[in-house]
Amino acid sequence: MKKCAFLLLSGAALSLASFTAPAYAGDRYGQRPPVVLSPDLSAPWVMQLGGQAAPRGGVVYRTKPRTKRALVAQPRTHRAEPRRVTNVALAAPRIKPKQASQLDPKFLPQTVSYDGNQKPGTIIIDTNQRFLYYVMGNGQARRYGVGVGKEGFGWSGTEKISRKAEWPGWTPPAEMIKRVREKEGRILPVHMKGGPENPLGARALYLGSTLYRIHGTNQPWTIGRAVSSGCIRMRNEDVTDLYERAKVGAKVIVM
């Protein structure tokens, strides 16, 4: 009986194995589903390859590949595109004035009353008030603001206009060249051609045989001050107007 029972159990086991074995083999060796790789390089499968997680959209760098077949990610290089700027207006550079260029309105040209006894065409210069008057007649005069000689260089007297010049050249006296070099450390030119940078400005009216002149200036902010070496300074536009009015031989009174 025992032998028969053992045979029955063995047969049952063999029958069960015969039914289950084909199904197990089919599952093991059948067609596998496709492998879908995540676009995110920080997914777990990358970690299994020994890489390091990177931010989304970043790059994984492998310094020591474990096998010859290991994938090595190439670093991405991002070249900055040069910034293109269009339709930009190029502004002219600003020139900073050496000193304040505003002029007191009282030194601007204007017609004033004149009750003196000088005949028309005469020029009267009041160095204290820093005004030049051109007598026009009919009880009127044209008044301009001027710069005059600084302390120690003022003078007074009567002269005549000996000649006139447009955009005159400047030849500073040897005495002036020496004085400026010793006191200010500046080297004045022996001669300077006429032009906008010339200290004599746009026009000059020479006074007799002296070294003094009524002239323009390249420093209009000095009008109304005692700054010159004895000459009478005017704005370029003002001395140009006076140049057209005054005649050679006209009397000039400096007081």
GROMACS .gro file of C-alpha atoms in nm:
model
  255
    1MET     CA    1   0.000   0.000   0.000
    2LYS     CA    2   0.275   0.242   0.094
    3LYS     CA    3   0.453   0.175  -0.231
    4CYS     CA    4   0.139   0.241  -0.431
    5ALA     CA    5   0.075   0.568  -0.245
    6PHE     CA    6   0.430   0.686  -0.317
    7LEU     CA    7   0.386   0.613  -0.684
    8LEU     CA    8   0.059   0.805  -0.695
    9LEU     CA    9   0.213   1.108  -0.532
   10SER     CA   10   0.513   1.096  -0.766
   11GLY     CA   11   0.287   1.074  -1.066
   12ALA     CA   12   0.084   1.371  -0.946
   13ALA     CA   13   0.396   1.578  -0.901
   14LEU     CA   14   0.519   1.492  -1.246
   15SER     CA   15   0.183   1.579  -1.394
   16LEU     CA   16   0.182   1.915  -1.217
   17ALA     CA   17   0.534   1.990  -1.340
   18SER     CA   18   0.434   1.901  -1.692
   19PHE     CA   19   0.153   2.154  -1.682
   20THR     CA   20   0.347   2.445  -1.518
   21ALA     CA   21   0.687   2.418  -1.690
   22PRO     CA   22   0.577   2.524  -2.041
   23ALA     CA   23   0.409   2.839  -1.908
   24TYR     CA   24   0.721   2.942  -1.706
   25ALA     CA   25   0.956   2.894  -1.999
   26GLY     CA   26   0.731   3.093  -2.227
   27ASP     CA   27   0.724   3.387  -1.990
   28ARG     CA   28   1.101   3.383  -1.950
   29TYR     CA   29   1.206   3.355  -2.314
   30GLY     CA   30   0.918   3.533  -2.484
   31GLN     CA   31   0.944   3.882  -2.652
   32ARG     CA   32   1.021   4.149  -2.395
   33PRO     CA   33   0.848   4.490  -2.394
   34PRO     CA   34   1.055   4.783  -2.533
   35VAL     CA   35   1.271   4.979  -2.291
   36VAL     CA   36   1.169   5.348  -2.270
   37LEU     CA   37   1.445   5.579  -2.155
   38SER     CA   38   1.352   5.888  -1.962
   39PRO     CA   39   1.467   6.218  -2.118
   40ASP     CA   40   1.551   6.329  -1.767
   41LEU     CA   41   1.919   6.248  -1.714
   42SER     CA   42   1.862   6.235  -1.341
   43ALA     CA   43   1.637   5.928  -1.374
   44PRO     CA   44   1.731   5.619  -1.170
   45TRP     CA   45   1.874   5.428  -1.469
   46VAL     CA   46   2.150   5.689  -1.501
   47MET     CA   47   2.234   5.647  -1.139
   48GLN     CA   48   2.272   5.275  -1.195
   49LEU     CA   49   2.538   5.346  -1.459
   50GLY     CA   50   2.747   5.519  -1.198
   51GLY     CA   51   2.676   5.876  -1.317
   52GLN     CA   52   2.579   6.173  -1.107
   53ALA     CA   53   2.245   6.338  -1.117
   54ALA     CA   54   2.229   6.672  -1.294
   55PRO     CA   55   1.969   6.944  -1.298
   56ARG     CA   56   1.693   6.908  -1.555
   57GLY     CA   57   1.831   6.991  -1.894
   58GLY     CA   58   2.188   6.971  -1.758
   59VAL     CA   59   2.481   6.743  -1.842
   60VAL     CA   60   2.620   6.434  -1.668
   61TYR     CA   61   3.000   6.410  -1.662
   62ARG     CA   62   3.175   6.075  -1.607
   63THR     CA   63   3.535   6.109  -1.502
   64LYS     CA   64   3.622   5.736  -1.478
   65PRO     CA   65   3.414   5.507  -1.700
   66ARG     CA   66   3.385   5.157  -1.553
   67THR     CA   67   3.381   4.974  -1.885
   68LYS     CA   68   3.489   5.046  -2.238
   69ARG     CA   69   3.125   5.062  -2.341
   70ALA     CA   70   3.028   5.318  -2.083
   71LEU     CA   71   2.857   5.620  -2.229
   72VAL     CA   72   3.040   5.947  -2.176
   73ALA     CA   73   2.826   6.257  -2.213
   74GLN     CA   74   2.993   6.537  -2.406
   75PRO     CA   75   2.974   6.876  -2.237
   76ARG     CA   76   2.753   7.127  -2.407
   77THR     CA   77   2.910   7.459  -2.488
   78HIS     CA   78   2.699   7.771  -2.503
   79ARG     CA   79   2.854   8.057  -2.697
   80ALA     CA   80   2.715   8.394  -2.615
   81GLU     CA   81   2.590   8.570  -2.923
   82PRO     CA   82   2.729   8.922  -2.964
   83ARG     CA   83   2.471   9.177  -2.868
   84ARG     CA   84   2.349   9.366  -3.167
   85VAL     CA   85   2.246   9.725  -3.115
   86THR     CA   86   2.079   9.914  -3.394
   87ASN     CA   87   1.936  10.257  -3.443
   88VAL     CA   88   2.155  10.418  -3.178
   89ALA     CA   89   2.233  10.784  -3.229
   90LEU     CA   90   2.591  10.875  -3.150
   91ALA     CA   91   2.587  11.186  -2.936
   92ALA     CA   92   2.867  11.437  -2.969
   93PRO     CA   93   3.097  11.443  -2.670
   94ARG     CA   94   3.025  11.720  -2.426
   95ILE     CA   95   3.301  11.969  -2.369
   96LYS     CA   96   3.318  12.072  -2.006
   97PRO     CA   97   3.380  12.446  -1.973
   98LYS     CA   98   3.677  12.544  -1.764
   99GLN     CA   99   3.462  12.788  -1.565
  100ALA     CA  100   3.101  12.894  -1.541
  101SER     CA  101   3.000  13.038  -1.878
  102GLN     CA  102   2.693  13.230  -1.763
  103LEU     CA  103   2.716  13.605  -1.807
  104ASP     CA  104   2.542  13.860  -1.592
  105PRO     CA  105   2.264  14.004  -1.814
  106LYS     CA  106   2.374  14.358  -1.736
  107PHE     CA  107   2.686  14.298  -1.945
  108LEU     CA  108   2.488  14.211  -2.256
  109PRO     CA  109   2.475  14.479  -2.531
  110GLN     CA  110   2.201  14.739  -2.502
  111THR     CA  111   2.121  15.092  -2.608
  112VAL     CA  112   2.129  15.346  -2.325
  113SER     CA  113   2.087  15.720  -2.284
  114TYR     CA  114   2.396  15.939  -2.319
  115ASP     CA  115   2.410  16.308  -2.219
  116GLY     CA  116   2.786  16.365  -2.247
  117ASN     CA  117   2.966  16.603  -2.482
  118GLN     CA  118   3.160  16.348  -2.689
  119LYS     CA  119   3.075  16.337  -3.057
  120PRO     CA  120   2.931  16.027  -3.228
  121GLY     CA  121   3.187  15.758  -3.304
  122THR     CA  122   3.377  15.810  -2.980
  123ILE     CA  123   3.447  15.511  -2.755
  124ILE     CA  124   3.438  15.559  -2.378
  125ILE     CA  125   3.554  15.278  -2.146
  126ASP     CA  126   3.458  15.284  -1.776
  127THR     CA  127   3.701  15.033  -1.623
  128ASN     CA  128   3.544  15.055  -1.278
  129GLN     CA  129   3.195  14.961  -1.397
  130ARG     CA  130   3.334  14.730  -1.672
  131PHE     CA  131   3.137  14.898  -1.953
  132LEU     CA  132   3.234  15.025  -2.298
  133TYR     CA  133   3.015  15.294  -2.460
  134TYR     CA  134   3.003  15.368  -2.828
  135VAL     CA  135   2.848  15.712  -2.875
  136MET     CA  136   2.579  15.703  -3.147
  137GLY     CA  137   2.438  16.056  -3.124
  138ASN     CA  138   2.085  16.178  -3.057
  139GLY     CA  139   2.142  16.128  -2.685
  140GLN     CA  140   2.212  15.755  -2.718
  141ALA     CA  141   2.504  15.518  -2.687
  142ARG     CA  142   2.559  15.147  -2.738
  143ARG     CA  143   2.682  14.984  -2.418
  144TYR     CA  144   2.881  14.657  -2.394
  145GLY     CA  145   3.023  14.461  -2.102
  146VAL     CA  146   3.403  14.426  -2.101
  147GLY     CA  147   3.688  14.261  -1.913
  148VAL     CA  148   3.963  14.497  -1.798
  149GLY     CA  149   4.318  14.490  -1.664
  150LYS     CA  150   4.373  14.304  -1.339
  151GLU     CA  151   4.523  14.473  -1.034
  152GLY     CA  152   4.850  14.634  -1.126
  153PHE     CA  153   4.775  14.636  -1.499
  154GLY     CA  154   4.497  14.896  -1.519
  155TRP     CA  155   4.556  15.221  -1.702
  156SER     CA  156   4.372  15.533  -1.820
  157GLY     CA  157   4.418  15.783  -2.097
  158THR     CA  158   4.308  15.885  -2.444
  159GLU     CA  159   4.413  15.704  -2.760
  160LYS     CA  160   4.293  15.659  -3.117
  161ILE     CA  161   4.218  15.346  -3.312
  162SER     CA  162   4.534  15.303  -3.520
  163ARG     CA  163   4.424  14.993  -3.709
  164LYS     CA  164   4.175  14.706  -3.707
  165ALA     CA  165   4.220  14.333  -3.774
  166GLU     CA  166   3.996  14.031  -3.822
  167TRP     CA  167   4.100  13.712  -3.643
  168PRO     CA  168   4.431  13.870  -3.545
  169GLY     CA  169   4.747  13.678  -3.464
  170TRP     CA  170   4.895  13.714  -3.118
  171THR     CA  171   5.258  13.789  -3.039
  172PRO     CA  172   5.291  13.819  -2.660
  173PRO     CA  173   5.562  14.059  -2.538
  174ALA     CA  174   5.882  13.904  -2.402
  175GLU     CA  175   5.799  14.057  -2.064
  176MET     CA  176   5.467  13.876  -2.055
  177ILE     CA  177   5.623  13.544  -2.158
  178LYS     CA  178   5.874  13.572  -1.873
  179ARG     CA  179   5.614  13.679  -1.616
  180VAL     CA  180   5.370  13.400  -1.697
  181ARG     CA  181   5.645  13.138  -1.692
  182GLU     CA  182   5.773  13.250  -1.351
  183LYS     CA  183   5.437  13.306  -1.181
  184GLU     CA  184   5.213  13.048  -1.343
  185GLY     CA  185   5.456  12.796  -1.487
  186ARG     CA  186   5.298  12.824  -1.833
  187ILE     CA  187   5.499  12.863  -2.150
  188LEU     CA  188   5.338  13.111  -2.387
  189PRO     CA  189   5.399  13.076  -2.760
  190VAL     CA  190   5.624  13.325  -2.936
  191HIS     CA  191   5.345  13.371  -3.188
  192MET     CA  192   4.997  13.226  -3.228
  193LYS     CA  193   4.793  13.240  -3.548
  194GLY     CA  194   4.445  13.384  -3.540
  195GLY     CA  195   4.152  13.152  -3.478
  196PRO     CA  196   3.888  13.047  -3.223
  197GLU     CA  197   4.154  12.941  -2.972
  198ASN     CA  198   4.348  13.265  -2.999
  199PRO     CA  199   4.319  13.489  -2.687
  200LEU     CA  200   4.252  13.794  -2.909
  201GLY     CA  201   3.933  13.640  -3.041
  202ALA     CA  202   3.752  13.738  -3.360
  203ARG     CA  203   3.846  14.107  -3.393
  204ALA     CA  204   4.098  14.358  -3.259
  205LEU     CA  205   4.109  14.739  -3.254
  206TYR     CA  206   4.463  14.860  -3.180
  207LEU     CA  207   4.506  15.168  -2.962
  208GLY     CA  208   4.766  15.412  -3.090
  209SER     CA  209   5.124  15.288  -3.066
  210THR     CA  210   5.063  15.105  -2.739
  211LEU     CA  211   5.045  14.729  -2.686
  212TYR     CA  212   4.684  14.765  -2.572
  213ARG     CA  213   4.386  14.659  -2.781
  214ILE     CA  214   4.012  14.626  -2.767
  215HIS     CA  215   3.968  14.265  -2.873
  216GLY     CA  216   3.757  13.953  -2.851
  217THR     CA  217   3.831  13.654  -2.630
  218ASN     CA  218   3.822  13.276  -2.616
  219GLN     CA  219   3.711  13.306  -2.251
  220PRO     CA  220   3.372  13.483  -2.262
  221TRP     CA  221   3.303  13.402  -1.896
  222THR     CA  222   3.568  13.657  -1.796
  223ILE     CA  223   3.359  13.951  -1.919
  224GLY     CA  224   3.281  14.183  -1.628
  225ARG     CA  225   3.603  14.094  -1.445
  226ALA     CA  226   3.952  14.239  -1.401
  227VAL     CA  227   4.157  13.961  -1.562
  228SER     CA  228   4.367  14.096  -1.849
  229SER     CA  229   4.715  14.246  -1.879
  230GLY     CA  230   4.565  14.585  -1.966
  231CYS     CA  231   4.371  14.509  -2.285
  232ILE     CA  232   3.994  14.553  -2.306
  233ARG     CA  233   3.816  14.222  -2.363
  234MET     CA  234   3.477  14.176  -2.527
  235ARG     CA  235   3.270  13.879  -2.633
  236ASN     CA  236   3.344  13.784  -2.992
  237GLU     CA  237   2.994  13.877  -3.109
  238ASP     CA  238   3.017  14.214  -2.931
  239VAL     CA  239   3.361  14.310  -3.060
  240THR     CA  240   3.247  14.214  -3.411
  241ASP     CA  241   2.954  14.454  -3.379
  242LEU     CA  242   3.182  14.731  -3.248
  243TYR     CA  243   3.433  14.657  -3.526
  244GLU     CA  244   3.167  14.738  -3.787
  245ARG     CA  245   3.068  15.064  -3.614
  246ALA     CA  246   3.406  15.211  -3.513
  247LYS     CA  247   3.639  15.374  -3.766
  248VAL     CA  248   4.015  15.394  -3.776
  249GLY     CA  249   4.112  15.725  -3.616
  250ALA     CA  250   3.819  15.724  -3.372
  251LYS     CA  251   3.887  15.860  -3.023
  252VAL     CA  252   3.906  15.610  -2.735
  253ILE     CA  253   3.880  15.736  -2.377
  254VAL     CA  254   3.983  15.497  -2.099
  255MET     CA  255   3.885  15.609  -1.748
   0.00000   0.00000   0.00000
